[in-house]
Coordinates of C-alpha atoms in Angstrom, one line a residue:
Chain A
M1 CA 0.0 0.0 0.0
N2 CA 1.4 3.4 -1.0
V3 CA 0.5 6.3 1.3
N4 CA 1.6 9.0 -1.3
R5 CA -0.9 7.6 -3.8
I6 CA -3.7 7.5 -1.1
S7 CA -3.0 11.1 0.0
A8 CA -2.9 12.2 -3.7
I9 CA -6.4 10.8 -4.2
F10 CA -7.6 12.3 -0.9
E11 CA -6.2 15.7 -1.8
K12 CA -7.9 15.7 -5.2
D13 CA -11.2 14.7 -3.7
L14 CA -11.0 17.3 -1.0
K15 CA -10.5 20.0 -3.6
D16 CA -13.2 18.6 -5.8
F17 CA -15.6 18.5 -2.8
T18 CA -15.1 22.2 -2.1
K19 CA -16.2 23.0 -5.7
N20 CA -19.1 20.6 -5.8
S21 CA -22.2 22.4 -4.6
M22 CA -24.3 19.2 -5.0
L23 CA -22.6 17.5 -2.1
F24 CA -22.3 20.5 0.2
F25 CA -25.8 20.2 1.8
M26 CA -25.6 16.5 2.7
P27 CA -23.5 16.7 6.0
L28 CA -25.9 19.4 7.3
L29 CA -29.0 17.0 7.1
P30 CA -28.2 15.0 10.3
I31 CA -27.3 18.2 12.2
I32 CA -30.6 19.9 11.3
L33 CA -32.5 16.7 12.3
A34 CA -30.6 16.5 15.6
V35 CA -31.6 20.1 16.4
F36 CA -35.2 19.3 15.6
Y37 CA -35.3 16.1 17.7
S38 CA -33.4 17.6 20.6
R39 CA -36.2 20.2 21.0
M40 CA -38.8 17.5 21.2
G41 CA -37.4 15.9 24.3
D42 CA -38.7 18.3 26.9
G43 CA -35.2 18.2 28.6
E44 CA -35.4 14.4 29.0
D45 CA -32.9 12.0 27.5
L46 CA -33.9 11.0 24.0
P47 CA -34.8 7.3 23.4
L48 CA -32.1 5.1 21.9
F49 CA -34.0 4.6 18.7
V50 CA -34.1 8.3 18.0
I51 CA -30.3 8.5 18.5
Y52 CA -29.8 5.6 16.1
L53 CA -32.2 7.2 13.7
I54 CA -29.8 10.1 13.5
V55 CA -26.8 7.7 13.2
G56 CA -28.7 5.9 10.3
V57 CA -29.5 9.2 8.6
T58 CA -25.8 10.3 8.9
Y59 CA -24.4 7.0 7.6
S60 CA -27.0 6.6 4.8
A61 CA -27.0 10.2 3.6
V62 CA -23.5 11.3 4.2
T63 CA -21.4 8.1 4.2
A64 CA -23.3 6.0 1.6
G65 CA -24.7 8.9 -0.3
F66 CA -21.4 10.7 -0.7
M67 CA -19.5 7.6 -1.8
M68 CA -22.3 6.6 -4.2
M69 CA -22.2 10.0 -5.9
M70 CA -18.4 10.3 -5.9
M71 CA -17.9 6.8 -7.4
A72 CA -20.8 7.2 -9.9
E73 CA -19.4 10.5 -11.1
E74 CA -15.9 9.0 -11.5
R75 CA -17.6 6.2 -13.5
E76 CA -19.9 8.4 -15.6
K77 CA -17.1 10.8 -16.5
N78 CA -14.6 8.0 -17.2
T79 CA -12.1 9.4 -14.7
L80 CA -12.2 6.1 -12.7
R81 CA -10.5 4.5 -15.8
G82 CA -7.6 7.0 -15.4
L83 CA -7.2 5.9 -11.7
T84 CA -7.5 2.2 -12.5
L85 CA -4.9 2.5 -15.3
S86 CA -2.5 4.3 -13.0
P87 CA -0.3 2.3 -10.5
A88 CA -2.9 2.9 -7.8
S89 CA -4.4 -0.4 -6.6
F90 CA -8.2 -0.9 -5.9
I91 CA -7.5 -0.7 -2.2
E92 CA -5.5 2.5 -2.5
I93 CA -8.3 4.1 -4.7
I94 CA -11.0 3.0 -2.2
I95 CA -9.1 4.3 0.9
G96 CA -8.1 7.5 -0.9
K97 CA -11.7 8.2 -2.0
S98 CA -13.1 7.2 1.5
L99 CA -11.1 9.7 3.5
V100 CA -13.1 12.8 2.6
T101 CA -16.3 10.9 3.3
T102 CA -14.9 9.6 6.6
L103 CA -14.0 13.1 7.7
L104 CA -17.3 14.6 6.8
T105 CA -19.3 11.7 8.3
F106 CA -17.7 11.9 11.7
A107 CA -17.7 15.7 11.8
S108 CA -21.4 15.6 11.0
L109 CA -22.2 12.7 13.4
I110 CA -20.2 14.1 16.3
I111 CA -21.9 17.5 16.0
A112 CA -25.4 15.8 15.7
L113 CA -24.7 13.6 18.7
L114 CA -23.4 16.4 20.8
I115 CA -26.7 18.3 20.2
M116 CA -28.8 15.2 21.0
G117 CA -26.7 13.7 23.9
I118 CA -23.9 11.4 23.2
G119 CA -24.1 9.5 26.5
P120 CA -25.7 6.2 25.4
L121 CA -23.0 5.7 22.8
L122 CA -20.0 6.3 25.1
N123 CA -19.1 2.7 25.7
A124 CA -16.6 0.4 24.0
K125 CA -19.3 -2.0 22.5
A126 CA -21.3 0.9 21.0
M127 CA -18.1 2.5 19.6
I128 CA -17.0 -0.8 18.0
G129 CA -20.5 -1.3 16.6
L130 CA -20.6 2.2 15.2
I131 CA -17.3 1.7 13.4
I132 CA -18.3 -1.6 11.8
L133 CA -21.7 0.0 10.9
F134 CA -19.8 2.9 9.2
F135 CA -17.9 0.4 7.0
F136 CA -21.2 -1.3 6.1
F137 CA -22.6 2.0 4.8
L138 CA -19.2 3.0 3.2
F139 CA -19.0 -0.2 1.1
L140 CA -22.7 -0.1 0.3
G141 CA -22.1 3.4 -1.1
I142 CA -19.0 2.4 -3.1
G143 CA -20.7 -0.7 -4.4
V144 CA -23.8 1.2 -5.6
G145 CA -21.6 4.0 -7.0
L146 CA -19.8 1.4 -9.1
F147 CA -23.0 -0.4 -10.0
V148 CA -24.8 2.6 -11.5
K149 CA -23.7 4.2 -14.6
T150 CA -24.6 7.9 -14.0
V151 CA -24.9 10.2 -11.0
G152 CA -28.5 10.7 -11.8
M153 CA -29.2 7.1 -11.2
T154 CA -27.8 7.2 -7.7
T155 CA -30.9 9.1 -6.5
A156 CA -33.1 6.1 -7.6
Y157 CA -30.9 3.9 -5.4
M158 CA -30.2 6.3 -2.6
M159 CA -33.8 6.8 -1.5
P160 CA -34.7 3.1 -1.0
L161 CA -31.4 2.5 0.7
M162 CA -31.9 5.4 3.1
F163 CA -35.4 4.2 4.0
L164 CA -34.3 0.5 4.4
F165 CA -31.0 1.0 6.2
G166 CA -31.1 4.5 7.6
F167 CA -34.6 4.9 8.7
T168 CA -35.0 1.3 10.0
P169 CA -36.0 2.5 13.5
M170 CA -39.1 4.2 12.0
V171 CA -40.5 0.8 10.8
E172 CA -41.9 0.1 14.3
S173 CA -44.0 3.2 14.1
L174 CA -45.7 1.8 10.9
Q175 CA -48.2 -0.2 13.0
F176 CA -47.2 -3.6 11.9
E177 CA -48.6 -6.5 14.0
E178 CA -46.3 -7.6 16.7
G179 CA -44.3 -10.6 15.6
S180 CA -45.1 -10.0 12.0
M181 CA -42.6 -11.2 9.3
V182 CA -41.8 -7.6 8.3
L183 CA -40.8 -6.7 11.8
K184 CA -38.7 -9.9 12.1
I185 CA -36.8 -9.1 8.9
F186 CA -36.2 -5.5 9.9
A187 CA -35.0 -6.7 13.3
T188 CA -32.0 -8.2 11.6
F189 CA -31.1 -5.0 9.8
P190 CA -27.8 -3.3 11.1
I191 CA -29.4 -0.3 12.8
S192 CA -32.0 -2.5 14.6
Q193 CA -29.1 -4.7 15.8
M194 CA -27.3 -1.6 17.1
I195 CA -30.4 -0.6 19.1
K196 CA -30.5 -4.1 20.5
L197 CA -26.8 -3.8 21.4
G198 CA -27.6 -0.7 23.4
E199 CA -30.4 -2.6 25.2
D200 CA -28.8 -5.9 26.1
G201 CA -25.1 -5.4 25.3
S202 CA -24.7 -8.8 23.6
W203 CA -21.8 -9.3 21.2
S204 CA -24.0 -11.3 18.8
H205 CA -25.4 -8.0 17.5
I206 CA -22.0 -6.8 16.6
G207 CA -21.5 -10.2 14.8
I208 CA -24.6 -9.7 12.7
V209 CA -23.6 -6.1 11.8
S210 CA -20.2 -7.5 10.8
L211 CA -21.9 -10.1 8.5
W212 CA -23.8 -7.2 6.8
T213 CA -20.5 -5.4 6.4
L214 CA -18.8 -8.5 4.8
G215 CA -21.8 -8.7 2.4
A216 CA -21.3 -5.0 1.5
I217 CA -17.6 -5.6 0.9
A218 CA -18.3 -8.6 -1.4
F219 CA -20.9 -6.6 -3.3
T220 CA -18.4 -3.8 -3.8
Y221 CA -15.7 -6.2 -5.0
I222 CA -18.0 -7.8 -7.6
C223 CA -19.0 -4.3 -8.8
Y224 CA -15.4 -3.3 -9.1
I225 CA -14.4 -6.4 -11.1
R226 CA -17.4 -5.6 -13.4
T227 CA -16.1 -2.0 -14.0
R228 CA -12.4 -3.0 -14.5
K229 CA -13.2 -4.9 -17.7
D230 CA -15.3 -3.5 -20.5
S231 CA -18.0 -5.9 -21.6
Chain B
M1 CA 15.9 -5.1 -30.5
G2 CA 13.3 -7.0 -28.5
H3 CA 9.6 -7.0 -29.1
I4 CA 7.6 -5.0 -26.6
I5 CA 4.2 -6.2 -28.0
K6 CA 3.6 -9.6 -29.5
V7 CA 0.2 -10.4 -30.9
N8 CA -0.5 -13.8 -32.3
Q9 CA -3.7 -15.0 -33.9
V10 CA -5.8 -12.8 -31.6
Q11 CA -9.5 -12.8 -32.0
K12 CA -12.1 -10.7 -30.1
K13 CA -15.8 -11.3 -30.3
F14 CA -18.6 -9.3 -28.8
Q15 CA -21.5 -11.9 -28.7
Q16 CA -22.0 -12.8 -32.4
T17 CA -19.9 -9.9 -33.8
T18 CA -16.2 -10.5 -34.5
A19 CA -14.4 -7.2 -33.9
L20 CA -10.9 -8.6 -34.5
D21 CA -10.1 -11.7 -36.4
Q22 CA -6.8 -13.6 -36.4
I23 CA -4.7 -10.5 -35.8
S24 CA -0.9 -11.1 -35.7
F25 CA 1.9 -8.5 -35.5
H26 CA 4.7 -7.4 -33.2
V27 CA 6.0 -4.0 -32.1
S28 CA 9.8 -3.6 -31.5
E29 CA 11.1 -1.6 -28.6
G30 CA 11.7 2.0 -29.6
E31 CA 9.4 1.8 -32.6
I32 CA 6.4 4.1 -33.5
F33 CA 3.8 1.6 -34.8
G34 CA 0.7 2.9 -36.5
M35 CA -2.6 1.2 -36.8
L36 CA -4.7 2.8 -39.6
G37 CA -8.3 2.1 -40.2
P38 CA -11.7 3.9 -40.5
S39 CA -13.9 4.3 -37.5
G40 CA -15.3 1.0 -36.3
A41 CA -12.4 -1.0 -37.8
G42 CA -11.4 -2.4 -34.4
K43 CA -8.4 -0.1 -33.6
T44 CA -9.7 0.9 -30.1
T45 CA -10.6 -2.7 -29.3
M46 CA -7.0 -3.6 -30.1
I47 CA -5.7 -1.0 -27.6
K48 CA -8.1 -2.1 -25.0
L49 CA -6.9 -5.7 -25.3
M50 CA -3.3 -4.6 -24.9
T51 CA -4.0 -2.5 -21.8
G52 CA -6.0 -5.3 -20.2
E53 CA -9.3 -3.4 -20.3
L54 CA -10.8 -6.1 -22.5
G55 CA -10.2 -9.8 -22.5
K56 CA -9.4 -11.6 -25.8
T57 CA -11.6 -14.4 -27.2
A58 CA -8.7 -16.4 -28.6
G59 CA -5.0 -16.1 -29.5
D60 CA -1.8 -15.0 -27.6
L61 CA -1.0 -11.5 -26.5
E62 CA 2.1 -10.3 -24.7
V63 CA 2.8 -6.7 -23.7
L64 CA 6.1 -5.9 -21.9
G65 CA 6.7 -9.6 -21.7
K66 CA 3.4 -10.3 -19.8
N67 CA -0.2 -11.2 -20.5
P68 CA -2.1 -7.9 -20.1
D69 CA -4.3 -9.6 -17.4
A70 CA -1.3 -9.0 -15.1
F71 CA -1.6 -5.2 -15.6
H72 CA -3.5 -4.8 -12.3
R73 CA 0.0 -4.8 -10.7
S74 CA 1.4 -1.3 -10.1
S75 CA 4.8 -2.2 -11.6
Y76 CA 3.3 -2.9 -15.0
K77 CA 0.8 0.0 -15.0
A78 CA 3.6 2.4 -14.3
Q79 CA 5.3 1.4 -17.6
I80 CA 2.3 2.1 -19.8
G81 CA 0.5 5.3 -20.8
V82 CA -2.9 5.5 -22.5
L83 CA -4.7 8.2 -24.3
S84 CA -8.0 7.1 -25.8
D85 CA -11.3 8.6 -26.8
N86 CA -12.7 7.9 -23.3
S87 CA -9.8 9.3 -21.3
A88 CA -11.0 12.0 -19.0
L89 CA -10.0 14.8 -16.7
Y90 CA -11.6 16.2 -13.5
D91 CA -13.7 19.1 -14.8
R92 CA -14.0 21.1 -11.7
L93 CA -10.2 21.1 -11.1
S94 CA -7.5 23.1 -12.8
V95 CA -5.0 21.7 -15.3
L96 CA -2.4 21.9 -12.6
D97 CA -4.5 20.0 -10.1
N98 CA -5.3 17.2 -12.6
L99 CA -1.6 16.8 -13.6
K100 CA -0.5 17.0 -10.0
L101 CA -2.7 14.0 -9.1
F102 CA -1.2 11.8 -11.8
C103 CA 2.4 13.0 -11.0
K104 CA 1.8 11.8 -7.5
L105 CA 0.1 8.6 -8.5
Y106 CA 3.1 7.8 -10.7
E107 CA 5.5 9.1 -8.1
K108 CA 7.2 11.6 -10.4
P109 CA 8.5 15.0 -9.3
L110 CA 6.1 17.9 -9.7
S111 CA 8.7 19.7 -11.9
R112 CA 7.6 17.2 -14.6
I113 CA 4.3 19.1 -15.0
D114 CA 6.0 22.1 -16.6
E115 CA 8.0 19.8 -18.9
V116 CA 4.8 18.0 -20.2
L117 CA 2.9 21.2 -20.6
E118 CA 5.7 22.6 -22.7
L119 CA 5.6 19.4 -24.8
V120 CA 1.9 19.8 -25.6
N121 CA 2.1 23.6 -26.1
M122 CA 0.1 24.4 -23.0
W123 CA 2.7 26.1 -20.8
G124 CA 1.2 29.1 -18.9
E125 CA -2.3 27.5 -18.9
Q126 CA -1.8 25.6 -15.6
K127 CA -4.4 27.5 -13.6
K128 CA -7.2 27.2 -16.1
I129 CA -10.2 25.1 -15.0
V130 CA -10.7 22.1 -17.2
S131 CA -14.4 22.7 -17.8
K132 CA -13.4 26.0 -19.4
L133 CA -11.0 24.5 -21.8
S134 CA -11.7 24.1 -25.5
K135 CA -11.8 20.6 -27.0
G136 CA -8.3 20.9 -28.4
M137 CA -6.8 22.2 -25.2
R138 CA -8.5 19.4 -23.2
Q139 CA -7.0 16.9 -25.7
R140 CA -3.5 18.3 -25.2
V141 CA -3.9 18.1 -21.4
L142 CA -5.0 14.5 -21.8
L143 CA -2.0 13.8 -23.9
A144 CA 0.3 15.4 -21.3
K145 CA -1.4 13.2 -18.6
S146 CA -0.7 10.1 -20.7
F147 CA 3.1 10.6 -20.8
I148 CA 3.6 12.5 -17.5
H149 CA 5.3 9.3 -16.1
Q150 CA 7.6 8.8 -19.1
P151 CA 6.1 5.4 -19.9
K152 CA 8.1 2.7 -21.7
L153 CA 5.1 2.0 -23.9
L154 CA 2.5 4.7 -24.9
F155 CA -0.9 3.8 -26.5
L156 CA -2.4 6.7 -28.4
D157 CA -5.9 6.5 -29.9
E158 CA -6.5 9.4 -32.4
P159 CA -4.3 11.8 -30.3
T160 CA -4.6 14.8 -32.7
S161 CA -8.2 14.4 -33.8
A162 CA -9.4 17.6 -32.2
L163 CA -6.3 19.7 -32.9
D164 CA -5.6 22.4 -35.4
P165 CA -2.6 22.0 -37.8
G166 CA -0.2 24.1 -35.7
N167 CA -0.8 22.2 -32.5
T168 CA -0.8 18.9 -34.4
A169 CA 2.7 19.7 -35.8
H170 CA 3.8 20.6 -32.2
I171 CA 2.5 17.4 -30.8
H172 CA 4.2 15.4 -33.6
R173 CA 7.5 17.0 -32.7
S174 CA 6.9 16.1 -29.0
L175 CA 6.0 12.5 -29.8
R176 CA 9.2 12.1 -31.8
K177 CA 11.2 13.6 -28.9
L178 CA 9.5 11.2 -26.5
N179 CA 10.2 8.3 -28.8
E180 CA 13.9 9.4 -29.1
E181 CA 14.0 9.3 -25.3
G182 CA 13.0 5.7 -25.3
T183 CA 9.2 5.5 -25.4
T184 CA 7.7 3.0 -27.8
I185 CA 4.5 4.4 -29.3
F186 CA 1.5 2.5 -30.5
L187 CA -0.6 4.9 -32.5
N188 CA -4.2 4.5 -33.7
T189 CA -5.1 7.0 -36.4
H190 CA -7.2 7.5 -39.4
D191 CA -5.0 10.5 -40.4
M192 CA -2.8 9.1 -43.1
Q193 CA -0.5 12.1 -43.1
E194 CA 0.0 11.6 -39.3
A195 CA 0.9 8.0 -39.9
A196 CA 3.3 8.8 -42.7
D197 CA 5.0 11.6 -40.7
L198 CA 5.4 9.6 -37.5
C199 CA 5.3 5.9 -38.0
D200 CA 8.2 3.5 -38.6
R201 CA 5.7 0.8 -39.6
V202 CA 1.9 0.9 -40.2
A203 CA -0.8 -1.8 -40.3
F204 CA -4.0 -1.3 -42.2
L205 CA -6.9 -2.6 -40.2
H206 CA -10.2 -3.2 -42.0
Q207 CA -13.2 -5.2 -40.9
G208 CA -11.3 -6.6 -38.0
K209 CA -8.4 -7.9 -40.1
I210 CA -4.9 -6.6 -40.9
Q211 CA -4.8 -6.1 -44.7
E212 CA -1.2 -4.8 -45.0
L213 CA 1.7 -4.2 -42.6
D214 CA 5.0 -2.6 -43.5
R215 CA 7.0 0.6 -43.5
P216 CA 5.1 3.5 -45.2
S217 CA 7.8 3.9 -47.9
A218 CA 7.7 0.2 -48.7
L219 CA 4.0 0.3 -49.0
R220 CA 4.1 3.3 -51.2
Y221 CA 6.7 1.5 -53.4
K222 CA 4.6 -1.7 -53.5
Y223 CA 1.5 0.1 -54.6
S224 CA 3.2 2.5 -57.0
S225 CA 2.6 1.9 -60.7
H226 CA 6.3 2.8 -61.1
A227 CA 5.5 5.0 -64.1
F228 CA 6.7 8.6 -65.0
H229 CA 3.9 11.2 -65.0
I230 CA 5.1 13.9 -67.4
T231 CA 3.4 17.2 -68.2
T232 CA 4.8 18.9 -71.3
F233 CA 4.9 22.6 -72.1
A234 CA 2.2 21.8 -74.6
E235 CA 0.0 20.8 -71.6
E236 CA 0.2 17.2 -72.7
E237 CA -0.1 14.6 -69.9
L238 CA 2.0 11.5 -70.5
V239 CA 2.3 8.3 -68.5
I240 CA 5.5 6.4 -69.4
E241 CA 6.3 3.0 -67.8
N242 CA 9.6 3.0 -65.9
T243 CA 11.3 0.3 -68.0
P244 CA 14.7 0.3 -69.8
D245 CA 12.8 0.2 -73.1
N246 CA 11.3 3.6 -72.4
A247 CA 14.5 5.3 -71.3
A248 CA 15.2 6.7 -74.7
E249 CA 11.7 8.3 -75.0
V250 CA 12.1 10.0 -71.6
A251 CA 15.6 11.2 -72.4
Q252 CA 14.4 12.6 -75.7
L253 CA 11.6 14.6 -74.1
I254 CA 14.2 16.1 -71.7
A255 CA 16.7 16.8 -74.4
D256 CA 13.9 18.6 -76.4
G257 CA 13.2 20.8 -73.4
A258 CA 9.6 19.7 -73.5
V259 CA 9.2 18.6 -69.9
K260 CA 7.4 21.1 -67.7
E261 CA 6.8 18.6 -64.8
M262 CA 7.9 15.1 -64.2
H263 CA 7.3 12.8 -61.2
T264 CA 7.0 9.2 -60.4
D265 CA 3.7 7.7 -59.1
N266 CA 3.8 8.1 -55.3
P267 CA 0.5 7.0 -53.7
T268 CA -0.4 8.3 -50.3
L269 CA -1.3 5.8 -47.5
G270 CA -4.9 6.9 -48.0
D271 CA -4.7 5.9 -51.7
I272 CA -3.2 2.6 -50.7
F273 CA -6.0 2.0 -48.2
L274 CA -8.6 2.8 -50.8
N275 CA -6.8 0.5 -53.2
I276 CA -6.9 -2.4 -50.8
T277 CA -10.3 -2.0 -49.2
G278 CA -12.3 0.1 -51.6
K279 CA -13.0 2.4 -48.6
E280 CA -11.8 5.9 -47.6
L281 CA -10.0 6.3 -44.3
V282 CA -12.6 8.3 -42.5

């Protein structure tokens, strides 16, 4: 792995981000939501599912959304081909391209959590879970970005992904019958597992989130191989 | 001199369509090799096979002594440069920022940026934003990007297609300089003058097959009628076969002071292509 190449891609993406008005608003979304929810609490601690709702929005909109758009733009404009034909390896390209997203995700998440109350997440298990969850959304974003052919198409994928994986805690408020199949399925989703981790502290939830992350990595790798060779 | 590219009986099919059929040739180290053909002849597909962006259907292919499938390794990718019709730049960034990225990816000193911009006649335009560049300027920056790392082997697909004659001539001089410094160049073009000016050898590709392959001068000689074309002061056009039997007739015309113009038949590469395929090089 070559640090110079990674930092060259990071530097380029950072400059590109400052000139890309389309991406500017995204990191503000979780912060605005956090302000909104914190005013609903009447001074009491917010329930865990609301905190994880903000985590889900941050990870789906900023982490996955950013990566999706950045990768899709590289693919649409053929600049990804320049990177893959250069000595940079797939891992170096992915790390380099993820750094700006990582920076913005955590800046946005920390500000949002400070507004809402970071207390319930200040323990080792929650931190480990949050990091693994971050990688799930990161690879999901990269994979979809490589899968779609245009930036325009990312919107079609981003919305369902945001609702499925980001807004998972909202499913319970949709009045499904207790024990219904829909609720059982959504209970296995990463954000639901993180809420359960906060409730019972079992490592098994981190294991399930890790499986989701491995799935996202495999999806990204398949999409990369598909883009490396023209059909 | 070793062969930097070896292509043997290569075939490429896209579903039922055969894009390249039984292609065989080699490119020697230090050579400028031209592949001429009209649009859709299979020239770009050939480059993509050699850069590992496409997989071949059949045959053997070696570039820099390896199968191009090994090009995912950094050490090989650092030795090749590619400019094709789908090469691209980052639109929101400046020319300098674009070249800086590739200088760093190839681990070359940033001083190389000024050198390559000079070679493509773009010195002084570093700060311009790529989206504001004309098509020709963008093409020159792409060209600069393709050889910023002084590759051992450079693939160029229609490098001067968007350029005016002045810039084309400048680019040709730079490519010759690059070649003298040790870069082997594989050039795809449909510009016969470009091929004649630059290439040591050319191959005519038509309908996925190589129809001819030789030095431009050898091809011109092969397809020449070897006749003298004479215009007299009486505006008479004469075509006299270049044979010993006709020597006296030609000598007499000269001795009589009747010759206004005299030249041998010298077909252009375009004429030869038309002769072989019945198609224009467009």
